[in-house]
C-alpha positions as YAML, in Angstrom:
chain: A
units: angstrom
residues:
- id: 1
  name: MET
  ca: [165.21, -41.03, -127.91]
- id: 2
  name: ALA
  ca: [162.41, -38.84, -126.05]
- id: 3
  name: ASP
  ca: [160.73, -40.33, -123.57]
- id: 4
  name: SER
  ca: [157.30, -39.16, -122.08]
- id: 5
  name: ARG
  ca: [158.75, -36.91, -119.80]
- id: 6
  name: ALA
  ca: [159.68, -34.25, -123.13]
- id: 7
  name: ILE
  ca: [156.75, -32.11, -123.01]
- id: 8
  name: VAL
  ca: [158.00, -31.23, -118.94]
- id: 9
  name: ALA
  ca: [160.86, -31.07, -120.46]
- id: 10
  name: VAL
  ca: [160.75, -28.43, -123.30]
- id: 11
  name: ALA
  ca: [159.19, -26.42, -121.25]
- id: 12
  name: ASP
  ca: [161.73, -26.46, -117.88]
- id: 13
  name: ALA
  ca: [164.51, -25.51, -121.02]
- id: 14
  name: LEU
  ca: [162.95, -23.29, -122.21]
- id: 15
  name: LYS
  ca: [162.20, -21.79, -118.16]
- id: 16
  name: ARG
  ca: [165.86, -21.99, -117.97]
- id: 17
  name: LEU
  ca: [166.78, -20.26, -120.57]
- id: 18
  name: PHE
  ca: [164.82, -17.29, -120.15]
- id: 19
  name: ASP
  ca: [166.44, -17.03, -116.97]
- id: 20
  name: GLN
  ca: [169.80, -17.41, -117.98]
- id: 21
  name: GLN
  ca: [169.63, -14.75, -120.13]
- id: 22
  name: PHE
  ca: [168.06, -12.14, -118.40]
- id: 23
  name: LYS
  ca: [170.99, -12.24, -116.21]
- id: 24
  name: GLN
  ca: [173.51, -12.00, -119.45]
- id: 25
  name: ASP
  ca: [171.01, -9.36, -120.90]
- id: 26
  name: TYR
  ca: [169.98, -7.43, -117.83]
- id: 27
  name: PRO
  ca: [172.71, -7.16, -115.40]
- id: 28
  name: SER
  ca: [171.27, -3.77, -113.74]
- id: 29
  name: HIS
  ca: [168.19, -2.93, -115.22]
- id: 30
  name: PRO
  ca: [166.60, 0.35, -114.33]
- id: 31
  name: VAL
  ca: [163.17, -0.91, -114.05]
- id: 32
  name: VAL
  ca: [162.97, -4.69, -114.13]
- id: 33
  name: THR
  ca: [165.54, -6.06, -111.47]
- id: 34
  name: SER
  ca: [164.80, -9.48, -110.96]
- id: 35
  name: LEU
  ca: [162.51, -11.66, -113.47]
- id: 36
  name: THR
  ca: [160.94, -15.25, -111.98]
- id: 37
  name: VAL
  ca: [160.20, -17.67, -115.23]
- id: 38
  name: GLN
  ca: [157.10, -19.55, -114.00]
- id: 39
  name: LEU
  ca: [155.45, -22.71, -115.56]
- id: 40
  name: ILE
  ca: [151.53, -22.08, -114.90]
- id: 41
  name: ARG
  ca: [148.37, -24.23, -115.92]
- id: 42
  name: GLY
  ca: [145.64, -22.42, -116.52]
- id: 43
  name: GLN
  ca: [143.24, -22.50, -113.28]
- id: 44
  name: ASP
  ca: [146.75, -21.03, -112.03]
- id: 45
  name: LEU
  ca: [146.25, -17.82, -114.68]
- id: 46
  name: ALA
  ca: [142.68, -17.23, -113.20]
- id: 47
  name: GLY
  ca: [144.05, -16.77, -110.18]
- id: 48
  name: SER
  ca: [146.40, -14.02, -111.54]
- id: 49
  name: GLY
  ca: [145.73, -11.15, -108.68]
- id: 50
  name: ALA
  ca: [148.46, -12.99, -106.68]
- id: 51
  name: ILE
  ca: [150.81, -12.91, -109.71]
- id: 52
  name: SER
  ca: [153.91, -10.60, -108.34]
- id: 53
  name: GLN
  ca: [155.43, -8.22, -110.89]
- id: 54
  name: GLY
  ca: [158.39, -8.95, -112.67]
- id: 55
  name: THR
  ca: [157.26, -12.86, -113.46]
- id: 56
  name: LEU
  ca: [156.99, -14.76, -116.63]
- id: 57
  name: LEU
  ca: [154.80, -16.78, -117.35]
- id: 58
  name: LEU
  ca: [155.35, -19.75, -119.09]
- id: 59
  name: PHE
  ca: [151.82, -21.30, -120.14]
- id: 60
  name: ILE
  ca: [150.91, -24.18, -122.13]
- id: 61
  name: PRO
  ca: [147.10, -23.43, -123.77]
- id: 62
  name: ARG
  ca: [147.59, -27.27, -125.48]
- id: 63
  name: VAL
  ca: [149.77, -30.02, -126.89]
- id: 64
  name: THR
  ca: [148.74, -30.94, -130.64]
- id: 65
  name: PRO
  ca: [149.91, -34.14, -132.54]
- id: 66
  name: ASN
  ca: [152.12, -33.06, -135.22]
- id: 67
  name: LEU
  ca: [150.63, -34.31, -138.42]
- id: 68
  name: SER
  ca: [153.36, -33.83, -141.01]
- id: 69
  name: THR
  ca: [154.39, -37.22, -141.44]
- id: 70
  name: ARG
  ca: [151.91, -40.08, -142.19]
- id: 71
  name: ASN
  ca: [154.02, -43.42, -142.83]
- id: 72
  name: ARG
  ca: [155.11, -43.94, -139.12]
- id: 73
  name: LEU
  ca: [158.02, -47.03, -139.42]
- id: 74
  name: PRO
  ca: [158.58, -48.89, -135.98]
- id: 75
  name: GLU
  ca: [161.79, -48.07, -134.11]
- id: 76
  name: ASP
  ca: [164.18, -49.80, -134.01]
- id: 77
  name: ARG
  ca: [166.24, -49.18, -131.18]
- id: 78
  name: PRO
  ca: [170.41, -49.94, -130.57]
- id: 79
  name: ASP
  ca: [169.84, -53.79, -128.62]
- id: 80
  name: GLY
  ca: [167.98, -54.95, -131.75]
- id: 81
  name: LYS
  ca: [164.54, -54.66, -130.27]
- id: 82
  name: ARG
  ca: [161.71, -52.78, -131.53]
- id: 83
  name: TYR
  ca: [159.36, -50.25, -130.80]
- id: 84
  name: TYR
  ca: [155.76, -48.87, -132.13]
- id: 85
  name: PRO
  ca: [156.05, -45.41, -134.25]
- id: 86
  name: LEU
  ca: [157.43, -42.47, -131.87]
- id: 87
  name: LEU
  ca: [154.59, -40.03, -131.41]
- id: 88
  name: PRO
  ca: [155.65, -36.31, -133.27]
- id: 89
  name: VAL
  ca: [153.80, -34.29, -131.19]
- id: 90
  name: ASP
  ca: [153.93, -29.79, -131.44]
- id: 91
  name: ILE
  ca: [153.44, -28.12, -127.96]
- id: 92
  name: HIS
  ca: [152.30, -24.55, -128.45]
- id: 93
  name: PHE
  ca: [153.77, -21.71, -125.67]
- id: 94
  name: VAL
  ca: [152.21, -18.36, -124.40]
- id: 95
  name: LEU
  ca: [154.73, -16.17, -122.54]
- id: 96
  name: LEU
  ca: [153.00, -13.40, -120.39]
- id: 97
  name: PRO
  ca: [154.97, -11.22, -119.14]
- id: 98
  name: VAL
  ca: [153.87, -9.48, -116.17]
- id: 99
  name: LEU
  ca: [155.37, -6.04, -115.31]
- id: 100
  name: LYS
  ca: [154.83, -2.63, -113.40]
- id: 101
  name: SER
  ca: [154.10, -0.49, -116.21]
- id: 102
  name: ALA
  ca: [153.33, -1.48, -119.71]
- id: 103
  name: ALA
  ca: [156.45, 0.73, -120.97]
- id: 104
  name: ALA
  ca: [158.62, -2.30, -119.26]
- id: 105
  name: HIS
  ca: [155.91, -4.71, -120.86]
- id: 106
  name: LEU
  ca: [156.41, -3.49, -124.25]
- id: 107
  name: GLU
  ca: [160.26, -3.73, -124.08]
- id: 108
  name: PHE
  ca: [160.06, -7.43, -122.63]
- id: 109
  name: LEU
  ca: [157.67, -8.13, -125.17]
- id: 110
  name: GLY
  ca: [160.20, -7.42, -127.80]
- id: 111
  name: TRP
  ca: [163.43, -9.08, -125.90]
- id: 112
  name: ILE
  ca: [161.32, -12.22, -125.48]
- id: 113
  name: TYR
  ca: [160.86, -12.07, -129.23]
- id: 114
  name: ARG
  ca: [164.43, -11.19, -129.49]
- id: 115
  name: THR
  ca: [165.19, -14.09, -126.83]
- id: 116
  name: LEU
  ca: [163.73, -16.94, -129.18]
- id: 117
  name: ASP
  ca: [164.24, -16.18, -132.22]
- id: 118
  name: ASP
  ca: [168.32, -15.48, -131.21]
- id: 119
  name: HIS
  ca: [167.63, -19.24, -129.87]
- id: 120
  name: PRO
  ca: [165.51, -21.37, -132.38]
- id: 121
  name: VAL
  ca: [167.25, -24.84, -131.49]
- id: 122
  name: LEU
  ca: [167.64, -26.12, -128.42]
- id: 123
  name: SER
  ca: [170.04, -28.52, -127.86]
- id: 124
  name: SER
  ca: [170.31, -32.42, -126.14]
- id: 125
  name: GLY
  ca: [172.67, -30.95, -124.04]
- id: 126
  name: PHE
  ca: [170.64, -28.13, -123.01]
- id: 127
  name: LEU
  ca: [167.28, -30.38, -122.77]
- id: 128
  name: ASN
  ca: [169.16, -32.80, -120.20]
- id: 129
  name: ALA
  ca: [170.64, -30.42, -118.51]
- id: 130
  name: GLY
  ca: [167.49, -29.67, -116.45]
- id: 131
  name: THR
  ca: [165.43, -30.93, -113.45]
- id: 132
  name: TYR
  ca: [164.70, -34.55, -115.30]
- id: 133
  name: GLY
  ca: [167.91, -35.27, -116.63]
- id: 134
  name: THR
  ca: [168.58, -37.44, -119.89]
- id: 135
  name: VAL
  ca: [165.13, -37.56, -121.35]
- id: 136
  name: PHE
  ca: [166.07, -36.56, -125.23]
- id: 137
  name: GLY
  ca: [169.35, -38.74, -126.49]
- id: 138
  name: PRO
  ca: [172.46, -37.98, -127.98]
- id: 139
  name: ASP
  ca: [171.76, -36.63, -131.04]
- id: 140
  name: GLU
  ca: [167.94, -34.65, -130.63]
- id: 141
  name: PHE
  ca: [167.19, -31.73, -131.09]
- id: 142
  name: VAL
  ca: [164.52, -29.24, -130.57]
- id: 143
  name: GLU
  ca: [163.49, -26.62, -132.65]
- id: 144
  name: ILE
  ca: [161.25, -23.65, -131.41]
- id: 145
  name: GLN
  ca: [159.03, -21.39, -134.21]
- id: 146
  name: LEU
  ca: [157.54, -18.06, -133.80]
- id: 147
  name: GLU
  ca: [154.19, -18.41, -134.77]
- id: 148
  name: SER
  ca: [151.04, -16.17, -134.83]
- id: 149
  name: PRO
  ca: [148.17, -17.07, -131.99]
- id: 150
  name: PRO
  ca: [145.13, -19.01, -133.04]
- id: 151
  name: LEU
  ca: [142.49, -16.87, -131.79]
- id: 152
  name: PRO
  ca: [140.50, -19.36, -129.96]
- id: 153
  name: ASP
  ca: [143.82, -18.94, -127.79]
- id: 154
  name: TRP
  ca: [143.50, -15.83, -126.90]
- id: 155
  name: VAL
  ca: [139.67, -15.99, -125.89]
- id: 156
  name: ALA
  ca: [140.74, -19.20, -123.43]
- id: 157
  name: LEU
  ca: [143.15, -16.77, -122.16]
- id: 158
  name: PHE
  ca: [140.62, -13.90, -121.64]
- id: 159
  name: GLU
  ca: [138.27, -16.31, -120.09]
- id: 160
  name: VAL
  ca: [140.41, -17.09, -117.34]
- id: 161
  name: ASN
  ca: [142.14, -13.71, -116.61]
- id: 162
  name: LYS
  ca: [140.11, -10.89, -117.90]
- id: 163
  name: ALA
  ca: [141.71, -8.92, -114.85]
- id: 164
  name: ARG
  ca: [144.97, -8.23, -117.22]
- id: 165
  name: LEU
  ca: [144.49, -8.94, -120.66]
- id: 166
  name: ASP
  ca: [147.94, -7.80, -122.07]
- id: 167
  name: ALA
  ca: [149.65, -8.48, -124.93]
- id: 168
  name: GLY
  ca: [151.90, -12.22, -125.35]
- id: 169
  name: VAL
  ca: [154.18, -14.35, -127.47]
- id: 170
  name: SER
  ca: [153.39, -17.37, -129.14]
- id: 171
  name: CYS
  ca: [155.58, -20.05, -130.19]
- id: 172
  name: VAL
  ca: [155.51, -23.74, -130.65]
- id: 173
  name: ALA
  ca: [158.41, -26.90, -130.43]
- id: 174
  name: ARG
  ca: [157.58, -28.56, -133.15]
- id: 175
  name: ALA
  ca: [158.09, -32.46, -134.22]
- id: 176
  name: VAL
  ca: [158.57, -33.40, -130.18]
- id: 177
  name: ASN
  ca: [158.94, -37.37, -130.49]
- id: 178
  name: LEU
  ca: [157.55, -39.12, -128.11]
- id: 179
  name: ASP
  ca: [158.66, -43.08, -127.74]
- id: 180
  name: SER
  ca: [157.00, -45.94, -127.06]
- id: 181
  name: ARG
  ca: [157.56, -48.38, -124.21]
- id: 182
  name: ARG
  ca: [155.34, -51.18, -126.21]
- id: 183
  name: GLN
  ca: [158.37, -53.27, -128.05]
- id: 184
  name: ILE
  ca: [156.80, -55.01, -130.96]
- id: 185
  name: GLU
  ca: [156.41, -59.08, -130.45]
- id: 186
  name: THR
  ca: [158.84, -60.88, -133.04]
- id: 187
  name: HIS
  ca: [158.59, -64.17, -134.08]
- id: 188
  name: PRO
  ca: [161.66, -66.53, -135.45]
- id: 189
  name: GLU
  ca: [161.47, -67.13, -139.18]
- id: 190
  name: VAL
  ca: [159.81, -69.68, -140.57]
- id: 191
  name: GLN
  ca: [162.72, -73.16, -140.91]
- id: 192
  name: ILE
  ca: [162.56, -74.58, -144.15]
- id: 193
  name: GLN
  ca: [162.89, -78.04, -144.37]
- id: 194
  name: ASP
  ca: [164.45, -79.51, -147.49]
- id: 195
  name: TRP
  ca: [162.57, -82.70, -148.65]
- id: 196
  name: ARG
  ca: [164.76, -83.87, -152.19]
- id: 197
  name: HIS
  ca: [165.72, -87.29, -152.19]
- id: 198
  name: ASP
  ca: [168.77, -88.86, -153.69]
- id: 199
  name: THR
  ca: [168.31, -89.74, -157.16]
- id: 200
  name: TRP
  ca: [167.75, -93.29, -157.66]
- id: 201
  name: LYS
  ca: [170.00, -95.33, -160.54]
...
């Protein structure tokens, strides 16, 4: 099961996906000769004047608990121990291309949408192939869904990026499970004694 590094591992996997896909789809683009995929925070975005052209910004405006599973049961691990329930979270991403021209910007918006729709599921092998090593179990995967960005997200982006308010792409990694390290203490079953006596004769 995925540990607490799951959020950063998913972000790293998306970064690698766009790195690889650009090299495959655009071996010789006439305008964008290279694309740097960069994971950023809001405070990095605020200083966007220093961001170089030919960059795809990968920004996480929020991470929210996934409430679709209301009755979360304790997790029984293969070692026989029981742990507190998994916590599923939704990781919301905004992808912002920073390119030399409006035409290139619009072209790459379409490419970002197409890439995400072509890769709706990230396998555990791909997720674990990054910087953070084995984070997900062999039977785990992460589903990436396109979403209509909530207005508060774009308002927040505008507040920190007024100098460059360009269209971006919004998507969400649904129900990424964070496993618990807290074990549920179990106690041996109550012993039952048989107090029956022999029948008197």
